[in-house]
Amino acid sequence: MALALQTFPTVKDANAALKAPGTRYLGGGTLVVRAANEGDVLVFGLVRSTDPALTAITVADRKVRVGASVTMAAIARHPELAILAKAARAVGGPAIRNMATVGGNLFAPAPYGDFAVALLALDAMVGTEDGELPIETFLAKRDGSRSIVTSVGFTLPKADGFRFLKVSRVKPKGVSVLSIAAVLEQAADGTVSSARIALGCMADRPMRAKATEKALEGKKLDQNGIAAALAAATEGIAPVTDPIASAWYRAEVLPVHLGRLLLA
Amino acid sequence: MAKIPVQFTLNGSEKAEFIDSGTTLLNALRDKIGDTSPKGGCHQGTCGACSVIIDGELRLSCLTLAETCNGAAITTTSGLAEGGVLHPLQRAFLDTFATQCGFCTPGMIMAAKVLLEHTPNPSRDEVVEALSGNICRCTGYEPIIQAVLAAARANSQNAA
Ligand SMILES: Cc1cc2nc3c(=O)[nH]c(=O)nc-3n(C[C@H](O)[C@H](O)[C@H](O)COP(=O)(O)OP(=O)(O)OC[C@H]3O[C@@H](n4cnc5c(N)ncnc54)[C@H](O)[C@@H]3O)c2cc1C
Ligand code: FES
Ligand code: FES
């Protein structure tokens, strides 16, 4: 294996080095080093930056900024990010969580990317040296992305306004059959005033369930209220087939799990 | 390609080596430094046999590049016994028959060691969670879970 790693103190210099062909950024390495171990010869250069801003978490006035090199374990134990702990703990086992970064999760292909599903529901902004992009746009363009993600930013929802669920066959740690994250706001009478729902494993990358979101608005979170939303759940999905589950199975069980999440 | 220097402490003693850039910590430990306690099972992050403790955190040495460990403190299972006396976890693994072929054992012990450092009296569920990234093909897991619980009990008796 001929993999050469270059380390730079600044993101700027690392970005410049990343322009060389066959070069990728090294986050926690759980995907990119694995690919090299498996014989992926398309990547022969790795670049990383040790800029301390990349590992910083700041929370001020419910506005959160998480550096791209922050690990799942660091999120799971951060007292002010308690509502995200479940999504961070959904990623791999303990050793993987000590290595897997937020930045890397944004690039992880299905069935991975559970934390990115949470970030999509949070409507996070993804930061690079060139500025910020809404996560939905970022995910759509990520294959052509050549700049280092430096941070993600989002507003913390109210504790009861964020829901996350991951379904896996192996407990307590297993790869996703699917994952769902929802940010729900409810009016005083209990009807949904706004809903953002993101799905994992329902395409090659996390996607928004826009038809479901629309069908929920103005509805109560009870059996009758969510019926139209569940009927719309499979609209626009193209689930992945892999050794964990077939596309057919994923589509069949999506409304069941979405229903459980909404009624929880 | 030019070799690059790496330097870290391994089980308390300073190590310095020249390696090829991109060498995994697992390969550096086993092939360069001669510590064969971390095992290469899958090289994919799935089996946990290569688990080591880096600066107090459980990591997979097969997915860690050695050069990212410059200056780090690394613990492996080979560093646990002191003066020929086994570490309580090693003792418990023997006593409860938690080892058969032994291939998963060093990784299991690393995962258990980190758990007991943070949670000296874990519940069964906490043990299962802590070992969830480690695969064993032999024991059926129950003896391993019992070994970790026994080591925790032995530690708390010694502390009392
Ligand atoms: C055994 C195992 C179990 C796993 N289980 C799960 C799971 O349950 N859920 C899940 O979501 N994932 C899982 N994963 C996948 C993976 O660990 C996570 O998705 C993780 O968050 C990836 O992050 P990383 O830092 O390790 O990425 P890396 O491997 O370092 O990088 C992955 C890709 O992203 C790019 N990249 C990384 N950081 C940046 C950045 N800041 N800017 C630009 N590009 C960047 C890299 O160049 C590379 O192409 C698992 C992996 C393994 C090996
Ligand atoms: S060899 Fe590292 S996890 Fe299997
Ligand atoms: S004892 Fe053989 S793999 Fe666990």
Short mmCIF file of C-alpha atoms and ligand atoms in Angstrom, two decimals:
data_model
loop_
_atom_site.label_atom_id
_atom_site.label_comp_id
_atom_site.label_asym_id
_atom_site.label_seq_id
_atom_site.Cartn_x
_atom_site.Cartn_y
_atom_site.Cartn_z
CA MET A 1 0.00 0.00 0.00
CA ALA A 2 1.46 3.32 -0.98
CA LEU A 3 -0.53 5.97 0.79
CA ALA A 4 1.26 9.19 1.60
CA LEU A 5 -0.15 11.46 4.28
CA GLN A 6 0.55 15.17 4.40
CA THR A 7 -0.31 17.12 7.54
CA PHE A 8 -0.82 20.90 7.56
CA PRO A 9 -1.46 23.27 10.46
CA THR A 10 -3.87 25.37 8.41
CA VAL A 11 -6.95 24.42 6.40
CA LYS A 12 -5.79 26.78 3.65
CA ASP A 13 -2.59 24.84 2.99
CA ALA A 14 -4.38 21.51 3.30
CA ASN A 15 -6.95 22.69 0.73
CA ALA A 16 -4.14 23.59 -1.67
CA ALA A 17 -2.58 20.12 -1.26
CA LEU A 18 -5.97 18.49 -1.80
CA LYS A 19 -6.01 19.74 -5.39
CA ALA A 20 -3.48 17.06 -6.42
CA PRO A 21 -5.09 14.13 -8.27
CA GLY A 22 -5.77 10.98 -6.24
CA THR A 23 -5.78 12.95 -3.01
CA ARG A 24 -8.46 12.84 -0.32
CA TYR A 25 -8.94 14.43 3.04
CA LEU A 26 -8.31 12.19 6.05
CA GLY A 27 -10.94 12.57 8.76
CA GLY A 28 -11.09 9.70 11.24
CA GLY A 29 -10.08 7.34 8.47
CA THR A 30 -12.80 4.79 9.17
CA LEU A 31 -13.86 4.81 5.53
CA VAL A 32 -10.88 6.14 3.64
CA VAL A 33 -8.21 4.00 5.36
CA ARG A 34 -10.53 1.03 5.17
CA ALA A 35 -10.81 1.58 1.41
CA ALA A 36 -7.01 1.71 1.15
CA ASN A 37 -6.72 -1.51 3.21
CA GLU A 38 -9.18 -3.11 0.81
CA GLY A 39 -6.94 -2.20 -2.12
CA ASP A 40 -8.55 1.00 -3.41
CA VAL A 41 -5.73 2.31 -5.60
CA LEU A 42 -7.63 5.41 -6.70
CA VAL A 43 -6.57 7.17 -3.52
CA PHE A 44 -2.83 7.43 -3.01
CA GLY A 45 -2.48 10.69 -1.16
CA LEU A 46 -4.15 11.75 2.07
CA VAL A 47 -4.21 15.25 3.47
CA ARG A 48 -5.22 16.43 6.91
CA SER A 49 -5.15 19.62 8.89
CA THR A 50 -4.49 19.94 12.61
CA ASP A 51 -6.16 23.37 12.84
CA PRO A 52 -7.70 23.41 16.36
CA ALA A 53 -10.90 25.05 15.04
CA LEU A 54 -11.68 21.74 13.36
CA THR A 55 -12.09 19.98 16.70
CA ALA A 56 -13.98 22.77 18.49
CA ILE A 57 -17.63 22.74 19.56
CA THR A 58 -19.27 26.04 20.45
CA VAL A 59 -22.80 26.54 21.69
CA ALA A 60 -24.09 30.08 22.22
CA ASP A 61 -27.73 31.08 22.39
CA ARG A 62 -28.83 27.71 20.93
CA LYS A 63 -26.56 28.32 17.93
CA VAL A 64 -24.18 25.41 17.54
CA ARG A 65 -20.98 25.19 15.56
CA VAL A 66 -19.26 21.83 15.37
CA GLY A 67 -15.82 21.51 13.78
CA ALA A 68 -15.60 18.90 11.04
CA SER A 69 -13.01 16.79 12.92
CA VAL A 70 -15.22 16.48 16.01
CA THR A 71 -15.90 12.79 16.65
CA MET A 72 -19.18 11.05 17.33
CA ALA A 73 -17.91 10.25 20.85
CA ALA A 74 -17.23 13.95 21.52
CA ILE A 75 -20.76 14.86 20.45
CA ALA A 76 -22.30 12.04 22.47
CA ARG A 77 -20.65 13.25 25.69
CA HIS A 78 -21.12 17.01 25.18
CA PRO A 79 -23.61 18.18 27.83
CA GLU A 80 -25.17 20.87 25.65
CA LEU A 81 -25.65 18.53 22.70
CA ALA A 82 -27.55 15.90 24.71
CA ILE A 83 -30.42 15.78 22.21
CA LEU A 84 -27.97 14.69 19.51
CA ALA A 85 -26.33 12.00 21.65
CA LYS A 86 -28.64 9.29 20.37
CA ALA A 87 -27.77 10.05 16.73
CA ALA A 88 -24.04 10.21 17.50
CA ARG A 89 -24.23 6.91 19.42
CA ALA A 90 -25.96 5.33 16.44
CA VAL A 91 -22.68 5.36 14.53
CA GLY A 92 -20.66 2.14 14.85
CA GLY A 93 -19.24 0.72 18.07
CA PRO A 94 -17.21 2.55 20.74
CA ALA A 95 -13.90 2.51 18.86
CA ILE A 96 -15.50 3.71 15.61
CA ARG A 97 -17.21 6.55 17.51
CA ASN A 98 -13.85 7.66 18.91
CA MET A 99 -12.56 8.00 15.35
CA ALA A 100 -15.54 8.76 13.07
CA THR A 101 -15.83 12.49 12.40
CA VAL A 102 -18.77 14.71 11.59
CA GLY A 103 -17.05 15.76 8.34
CA GLY A 104 -16.56 12.15 7.27
CA ASN A 105 -20.18 11.27 8.04
CA LEU A 106 -21.33 13.90 5.52
CA PHE A 107 -19.53 11.92 2.82
CA ALA A 108 -20.45 8.41 4.00
CA PRO A 109 -22.48 6.50 1.40
CA ALA A 110 -25.61 4.57 2.46
CA PRO A 111 -26.03 2.47 4.57
CA TYR A 112 -23.76 4.85 6.49
CA GLY A 113 -24.36 8.52 7.22
CA ASP A 114 -26.67 8.20 10.23
CA PHE A 115 -25.42 11.42 11.81
CA ALA A 116 -25.74 13.27 8.52
CA VAL A 117 -29.42 12.27 8.56
CA ALA A 118 -29.76 14.11 11.87
CA LEU A 119 -27.91 17.13 10.45
CA LEU A 120 -30.20 17.17 7.43
CA ALA A 121 -33.29 17.29 9.64
CA LEU A 122 -31.62 20.12 11.56
CA ASP A 123 -31.15 21.97 8.24
CA ALA A 124 -27.48 22.47 9.10
CA MET A 125 -25.16 24.77 7.18
CA VAL A 126 -21.98 23.11 5.96
CA GLY A 127 -18.92 25.36 6.11
CA THR A 128 -15.85 25.35 3.86
CA GLU A 129 -13.25 28.01 3.22
CA ASP A 130 -15.46 29.26 0.36
CA GLY A 131 -18.44 29.91 2.65
CA GLU A 132 -21.47 27.98 3.79
CA LEU A 133 -23.96 25.82 1.95
CA PRO A 134 -27.29 24.43 3.18
CA ILE A 135 -26.71 20.74 3.88
CA GLU A 136 -29.29 19.65 1.31
CA THR A 137 -27.37 21.44 -1.46
CA PHE A 138 -24.07 20.22 -0.06
CA LEU A 139 -25.19 16.59 -0.06
CA ALA A 140 -26.47 16.85 -3.65
CA LYS A 141 -23.11 18.18 -4.82
CA ARG A 142 -20.78 16.27 -2.51
CA ASP A 143 -19.32 13.93 -5.14
CA GLY A 144 -17.69 16.87 -6.88
CA SER A 145 -16.71 18.65 -3.68
CA ARG A 146 -12.98 19.33 -3.47
CA SER A 147 -12.76 21.58 -0.46
CA ILE A 148 -12.33 20.61 3.13
CA VAL A 149 -15.48 20.84 5.20
CA THR A 150 -14.51 22.88 8.22
CA SER A 151 -17.71 22.94 10.28
CA VAL A 152 -21.42 22.38 10.49
CA GLY A 153 -23.70 24.92 12.09
CA PHE A 154 -27.31 24.63 13.20
CA THR A 155 -29.82 25.92 15.71
CA LEU A 156 -30.62 23.55 18.56
CA PRO A 157 -34.26 22.56 18.47
CA LYS A 158 -36.26 22.28 21.67
CA ALA A 159 -35.51 19.01 23.46
CA ASP A 160 -38.90 17.50 22.62
CA GLY A 161 -38.78 18.83 19.05
CA PHE A 162 -36.04 16.50 17.82
CA ARG A 163 -36.53 12.81 17.24
CA PHE A 164 -34.14 10.20 15.89
CA LEU A 165 -34.44 6.52 15.18
CA LYS A 166 -32.09 3.98 13.68
CA VAL A 167 -33.15 0.46 12.80
CA SER A 168 -30.50 -2.23 12.67
CA ARG A 169 -30.64 -5.99 12.91
CA VAL A 170 -27.62 -6.45 15.16
CA LYS A 171 -27.97 -4.98 18.64
CA PRO A 172 -26.62 -2.82 20.17
CA LYS A 173 -24.41 -1.95 17.21
CA GLY A 174 -25.30 -2.65 13.62
CA VAL A 175 -25.43 -1.04 10.22
CA SER A 176 -28.65 0.77 9.35
CA VAL A 177 -31.63 -0.81 7.71
CA LEU A 178 -32.78 2.80 7.82
CA SER A 179 -32.54 5.87 9.97
CA ILE A 180 -34.98 8.75 10.41
CA ALA A 181 -34.55 12.16 12.03
CA ALA A 182 -37.32 14.68 12.54
CA VAL A 183 -37.48 18.26 13.75
CA LEU A 184 -41.09 18.97 14.62
CA GLU A 185 -42.70 22.15 15.87
CA GLN A 186 -46.18 21.97 17.29
CA ALA A 187 -48.71 24.73 17.93
CA ALA A 188 -50.40 25.05 21.33
CA ASP A 189 -53.28 22.80 20.16
CA GLY A 190 -50.80 20.05 19.30
CA THR A 191 -51.00 20.42 15.53
CA VAL A 192 -47.74 20.34 13.62
CA SER A 193 -46.71 23.82 12.54
CA SER A 194 -43.52 22.78 10.81
CA ALA A 195 -41.79 19.50 10.09
CA ARG A 196 -38.42 18.59 8.67
CA ILE A 197 -37.89 14.88 8.23
CA ALA A 198 -34.73 13.26 6.91
CA LEU A 199 -34.26 9.65 5.85
CA GLY A 200 -31.15 7.46 5.73
CA CYS A 201 -30.73 4.45 3.37
CA MET A 202 -33.63 5.65 1.25
CA ALA A 203 -31.21 6.84 -1.44
CA ASP A 204 -27.43 6.71 -1.84
CA ARG A 205 -27.26 9.60 0.64
CA PRO A 206 -29.56 11.18 3.24
CA MET A 207 -32.72 12.75 1.77
CA ARG A 208 -35.61 14.89 2.96
CA ALA A 209 -39.09 13.35 3.04
CA LYS A 210 -40.76 16.43 1.59
CA ALA A 211 -44.14 14.85 0.78
CA THR A 212 -44.36 13.51 4.33
CA GLU A 213 -43.41 16.88 5.79
CA LYS A 214 -46.16 18.60 3.81
CA ALA A 215 -48.75 15.99 4.73
CA LEU A 216 -48.00 16.49 8.42
CA GLU A 217 -48.51 20.22 8.52
CA GLY A 218 -51.62 21.23 10.44
CA LYS A 219 -52.13 17.64 11.61
CA LYS A 220 -52.06 16.18 15.09
CA LEU A 221 -49.52 13.49 15.92
CA ASP A 222 -52.06 10.71 16.34
CA GLN A 223 -53.04 7.70 14.21
CA ASN A 224 -55.46 9.68 12.05
CA GLY A 225 -53.29 12.76 11.86
CA ILE A 226 -50.24 10.94 10.54
CA ALA A 227 -52.03 8.59 8.11
CA ALA A 228 -51.50 10.82 5.05
CA ALA A 229 -47.88 11.44 6.02
CA LEU A 230 -47.22 7.70 6.23
CA ALA A 231 -48.91 7.11 2.89
CA ALA A 232 -46.56 9.70 1.38
CA ALA A 233 -43.43 8.31 3.06
CA THR A 234 -42.18 6.30 0.11
CA GLU A 235 -42.61 9.14 -2.40
CA GLY A 236 -39.34 9.85 -4.20
CA ILE A 237 -37.30 7.21 -2.39
CA ALA A 238 -34.80 4.92 -4.12
CA PRO A 239 -33.53 2.75 -1.25
CA VAL A 240 -30.22 0.94 -1.41
CA THR A 241 -29.93 -2.84 -1.63
CA ASP A 242 -27.04 -4.33 0.33
CA PRO A 243 -26.36 -7.31 2.59
CA ILE A 244 -28.33 -5.61 5.39
CA ALA A 245 -31.62 -5.28 3.49
CA SER A 246 -33.09 -5.09 0.02
CA ALA A 247 -34.56 -1.91 -1.40
CA TRP A 248 -37.98 -3.58 -1.31
CA TYR A 249 -37.67 -4.39 2.39
CA ARG A 250 -36.49 -0.91 3.27
CA ALA A 251 -39.43 0.65 1.43
CA GLU A 252 -41.89 -1.74 3.13
CA VAL A 253 -40.72 -0.99 6.66
CA LEU A 254 -40.17 2.75 6.29
CA PRO A 255 -43.80 3.77 7.01
CA VAL A 256 -43.90 1.42 10.02
CA HIS A 257 -40.85 2.99 11.65
CA LEU A 258 -41.82 6.51 10.64
CA GLY A 259 -45.17 5.92 12.32
CA ARG A 260 -43.47 4.77 15.52
CA LEU A 261 -41.22 7.83 15.51
CA LEU A 262 -44.11 10.23 14.99
CA LEU A 263 -46.32 8.63 17.64
CA ALA A 264 -43.51 8.25 20.19
CA MET B 1 9.68 6.66 -0.96
CA ALA B 2 11.53 8.28 1.94
CA LYS B 3 10.80 6.83 5.34
CA ILE B 4 9.31 9.08 7.95
CA PRO B 5 9.98 9.06 11.67
CA VAL B 6 7.30 8.28 14.27
CA GLN B 7 7.67 8.50 17.98
CA PHE B 8 5.23 7.54 20.72
CA THR B 9 5.13 5.78 24.04
CA LEU B 10 3.99 2.19 23.96
CA ASN B 11 2.97 0.75 27.31
CA GLY B 12 5.04 3.41 29.03
CA SER B 13 8.25 3.07 27.06
CA GLU B 14 9.45 5.43 24.33
CA LYS B 15 9.43 4.04 20.81
CA ALA B 16 10.87 5.65 17.69
CA GLU B 17 10.75 4.08 14.24
CA PHE B 18 11.09 4.95 10.58
CA ILE B 19 8.06 3.88 8.60
CA ASP B 20 6.57 4.32 5.14
CA SER B 21 3.99 7.09 5.09
CA GLY B 22 0.52 5.57 5.18
CA THR B 23 1.51 2.59 7.35
CA THR B 24 -1.28 1.64 9.71
CA LEU B 25 -0.57 1.64 13.41
CA LEU B 26 -1.42 -2.08 13.43
CA ASN B 27 1.31 -2.85 10.91
CA ALA B 28 3.78 -0.53 12.62
CA LEU B 29 3.18 -2.19 16.00
CA ARG B 30 3.31 -5.75 14.74
CA ASP B 31 5.88 -5.64 11.96
CA LYS B 32 8.19 -2.82 13.05
CA ILE B 33 8.01 -2.66 16.82
CA GLY B 34 7.26 -6.32 17.43
CA ASP B 35 4.19 -5.97 19.63
CA THR B 36 1.95 -8.67 18.18
CA SER B 37 -0.78 -8.39 20.80
CA PRO B 38 -3.09 -6.34 18.53
CA LYS B 39 -4.41 -8.74 15.88
CA GLY B 40 -5.31 -8.06 12.27
CA GLY B 41 -8.65 -9.78 11.75
CA CYS B 42 -10.42 -7.81 9.05
CA HIS B 43 -8.46 -4.58 8.44
CA GLN B 44 -11.89 -3.03 7.88
CA GLY B 45 -12.90 -1.78 11.29
CA THR B 46 -15.44 -4.54 11.82
CA CYS B 47 -13.83 -7.11 14.11
CA GLY B 48 -12.14 -5.07 16.85
CA ALA B 49 -9.22 -7.52 17.17
CA CYS B 50 -6.77 -4.68 16.50
CA SER B 51 -8.19 -2.43 19.26
CA VAL B 52 -5.63 -0.40 21.22
CA ILE B 53 -5.92 2.51 23.62
CA ILE B 54 -4.56 5.80 22.31
CA ASP B 55 -4.42 8.67 24.81
CA GLY B 56 -7.08 6.97 26.92
CA GLU B 57 -9.50 6.25 24.04
CA LEU B 58 -10.28 2.95 22.38
CA ARG B 59 -9.20 3.02 18.71
CA LEU B 60 -8.85 0.60 15.84
CA SER B 61 -5.19 0.35 14.95
CA CYS B 62 -6.00 -1.08 11.49
CA LEU B 63 -7.69 2.19 10.48
CA THR B 64 -5.26 4.53 12.27
CA LEU B 65 -2.20 5.75 10.42
CA ALA B 66 0.89 5.39 12.61
CA GLU B 67 2.15 8.86 11.77
CA THR B 68 -0.99 10.42 13.28
CA CYS B 69 0.11 8.97 16.65
CA ASN B 70 3.25 11.07 17.04
CA GLY B 71 3.58 11.97 20.70
CA ALA B 72 0.67 9.76 21.76
CA ALA B 73 0.52 7.30 24.66
CA ILE B 74 -0.48 3.90 23.33
CA THR B 75 -1.55 0.96 25.45
CA THR B 76 -1.82 -2.60 24.17
CA THR B 77 -2.67 -5.82 25.93
CA SER B 78 0.99 -6.86 26.00
CA GLY B 79 1.63 -4.02 28.45
CA LEU B 80 -0.93 -5.06 31.08
CA ALA B 81 0.84 -7.73 33.12
CA GLU B 82 3.21 -6.34 35.73
CA GLY B 83 6.23 -8.32 36.87
CA GLY B 84 4.69 -11.55 35.64
CA VAL B 85 1.41 -10.89 37.45
CA LEU B 86 -1.58 -10.81 35.14
CA HIS B 87 -3.88 -7.78 35.03
CA PRO B 88 -7.26 -8.47 36.72
CA LEU B 89 -8.94 -8.54 33.30
CA GLN B 90 -6.47 -11.11 31.98
CA ARG B 91 -6.95 -13.18 35.15
CA ALA B 92 -10.73 -13.00 34.82
CA PHE B 93 -10.63 -14.01 31.13
CA LEU B 94 -8.67 -17.12 32.11
CA ASP B 95 -10.81 -17.94 35.13
CA THR B 96 -14.14 -17.68 33.28
CA PHE B 97 -12.92 -19.46 30.10
CA ALA B 98 -13.50 -16.30 28.09
CA THR B 99 -10.68 -17.24 25.74
CA GLN B 100 -10.69 -20.11 23.28
CA CYS B 101 -8.57 -19.45 20.21
CA GLY B 102 -7.61 -16.14 21.78
CA PHE B 103 -7.62 -14.11 18.59
CA CYS B 104 -10.26 -11.65 19.78
CA THR B 105 -8.96 -11.54 23.36
CA PRO B 106 -6.47 -8.63 23.22
CA GLY B 107 -9.10 -6.43 21.53
CA MET B 108 -11.78 -7.49 24.01
CA ILE B 109 -9.46 -6.72 26.90
CA MET B 110 -8.64 -3.26 25.52
CA ALA B 111 -12.35 -2.45 25.12
CA ALA B 112 -13.07 -3.76 28.63
CA LYS B 113 -10.16 -1.83 30.13
CA VAL B 114 -11.45 1.50 28.83
CA LEU B 115 -14.93 0.64 30.10
CA LEU B 116 -13.72 -0.16 33.62
CA GLU B 117 -11.62 3.00 33.74
CA HIS B 118 -14.75 5.11 33.25
CA THR B 119 -17.34 2.79 34.75
CA PRO B 120 -15.77 0.67 37.52
CA ASN B 121 -19.03 -1.19 38.27
CA PRO B 122 -20.75 -1.59 34.91
CA SER B 123 -24.11 -3.23 34.34
CA ARG B 124 -24.33 -6.17 31.98
CA ASP B 125 -25.81 -3.88 29.32
CA GLU B 126 -22.93 -1.48 29.69
CA VAL B 127 -20.48 -4.36 29.17
CA VAL B 128 -22.35 -5.52 26.07
CA GLU B 129 -22.33 -1.97 24.70
CA ALA B 130 -18.61 -1.55 25.41
CA LEU B 131 -17.77 -4.80 23.61
CA SER B 132 -20.17 -4.19 20.72
CA GLY B 133 -17.39 -3.41 18.24
CA ASN B 134 -15.54 -6.65 18.99
CA ILE B 135 -16.35 -9.95 17.34
CA CYS B 136 -15.62 -13.38 18.83
CA ARG B 137 -16.10 -16.52 16.74
CA CYS B 138 -15.51 -18.98 19.55
CA THR B 139 -17.04 -18.24 22.91
CA GLY B 140 -20.57 -17.08 22.22
CA TYR B 141 -19.74 -13.91 24.17
CA GLU B 142 -21.33 -14.87 27.48
CA PRO B 143 -18.04 -15.96 29.14
CA ILE B 144 -16.45 -12.70 27.97
CA ILE B 145 -19.23 -10.62 29.49
CA GLN B 146 -18.89 -12.63 32.70
CA ALA B 147 -15.11 -12.08 32.70
CA VAL B 148 -15.52 -8.31 32.50
CA LEU B 149 -18.10 -8.32 35.29
CA ALA B 150 -15.82 -10.57 37.38
CA ALA B 151 -12.84 -8.25 36.83
CA ALA B 152 -14.98 -5.30 37.93
CA ARG B 153 -15.95 -7.18 41.11
CA ALA B 154 -12.32 -8.14 41.77
CA ASN B 155 -11.25 -4.51 41.32
CA SER B 156 -13.86 -3.20 43.73
CA GLN B 157 -12.95 -5.86 46.33
CA ASN B 158 -9.30 -4.88 46.05
CA ALA B 159 -10.22 -1.21 46.41
CA ALA B 160 -12.37 -1.87 49.52
C1 LIG C 1 -17.14 -1.08 11.35
C2 LIG C 1 -17.75 0.19 10.88
C3 LIG C 1 -19.02 0.53 11.30
C4 LIG C 1 -19.62 1.71 10.88
N1 LIG C 1 -20.87 1.99 11.32
C5 LIG C 1 -21.45 3.16 10.93
C6 LIG C 1 -22.76 3.48 11.38
O1 LIG C 1 -23.39 2.72 12.11
N2 LIG C 1 -23.30 4.64 10.96
C7 LIG C 1 -22.63 5.50 10.14
O2 LIG C 1 -23.15 6.58 9.83
N3 LIG C 1 -21.40 5.22 9.70
C8 LIG C 1 -20.79 4.07 10.08
N4 LIG C 1 -19.55 3.76 9.61
C9 LIG C 1 -18.93 4.62 8.62
C10 LIG C 1 -18.01 5.70 9.16
O3 LIG C 1 -17.32 5.26 10.31
C11 LIG C 1 -18.74 7.00 9.53
O4 LIG C 1 -19.61 7.36 8.50
C12 LIG C 1 -17.78 8.13 9.84
O5 LIG C 1 -18.49 9.25 10.32
C13 LIG C 1 -16.91 8.55 8.69
O6 LIG C 1 -16.05 9.55 9.17
P1 LIG C 1 -14.47 9.47 9.12
O7 LIG C 1 -13.97 10.71 9.77
O8 LIG C 1 -13.93 8.22 9.63
O9 LIG C 1 -14.25 9.54 7.55
P2 LIG C 1 -12.96 9.28 6.68
O10 LIG C 1 -12.80 7.84 6.42
O11 LIG C 1 -11.79 10.01 7.22
O12 LIG C 1 -13.43 10.01 5.34
C14 LIG C 1 -14.55 9.55 4.59
C15 LIG C 1 -14.66 10.41 3.31
O13 LIG C 1 -14.99 11.74 3.65
C16 LIG C 1 -13.98 12.65 3.24
N5 LIG C 1 -13.82 13.64 4.33
C17 LIG C 1 -13.73 13.35 5.66
N6 LIG C 1 -13.69 14.50 6.37
C18 LIG C 1 -13.74 15.50 5.47
C19 LIG C 1 -13.71 16.93 5.58
N7 LIG C 1 -13.65 17.54 6.77
N8 LIG C 1 -13.75 17.66 4.45
C20 LIG C 1 -13.83 17.06 3.24
N9 LIG C 1 -13.86 15.72 3.07
C21 LIG C 1 -13.82 14.96 4.17
C22 LIG C 1 -12.74 11.80 3.04
O14 LIG C 1 -11.88 12.37 2.09
C23 LIG C 1 -13.33 10.51 2.56
O15 LIG C 1 -13.61 10.56 1.19
C24 LIG C 1 -18.92 2.58 10.01
C25 LIG C 1 -17.63 2.26 9.60
C26 LIG C 1 -17.04 1.08 10.02
C27 LIG C 1 -15.65 0.78 9.57
S1 FES C 2 -8.47 -5.68 12.18
FE1 FES C 2 -9.07 -3.74 12.86
S2 FES C 2 -11.16 -3.99 13.26
FE2 FES C 2 -10.63 -5.91 12.39
S1 FES C 3 -11.78 -16.67 21.47
FE1 FES C 3 -11.64 -17.17 19.36
S2 FES C 3 -12.41 -15.36 18.43
FE2 FES C 3 -12.83 -15.04 20.50
#
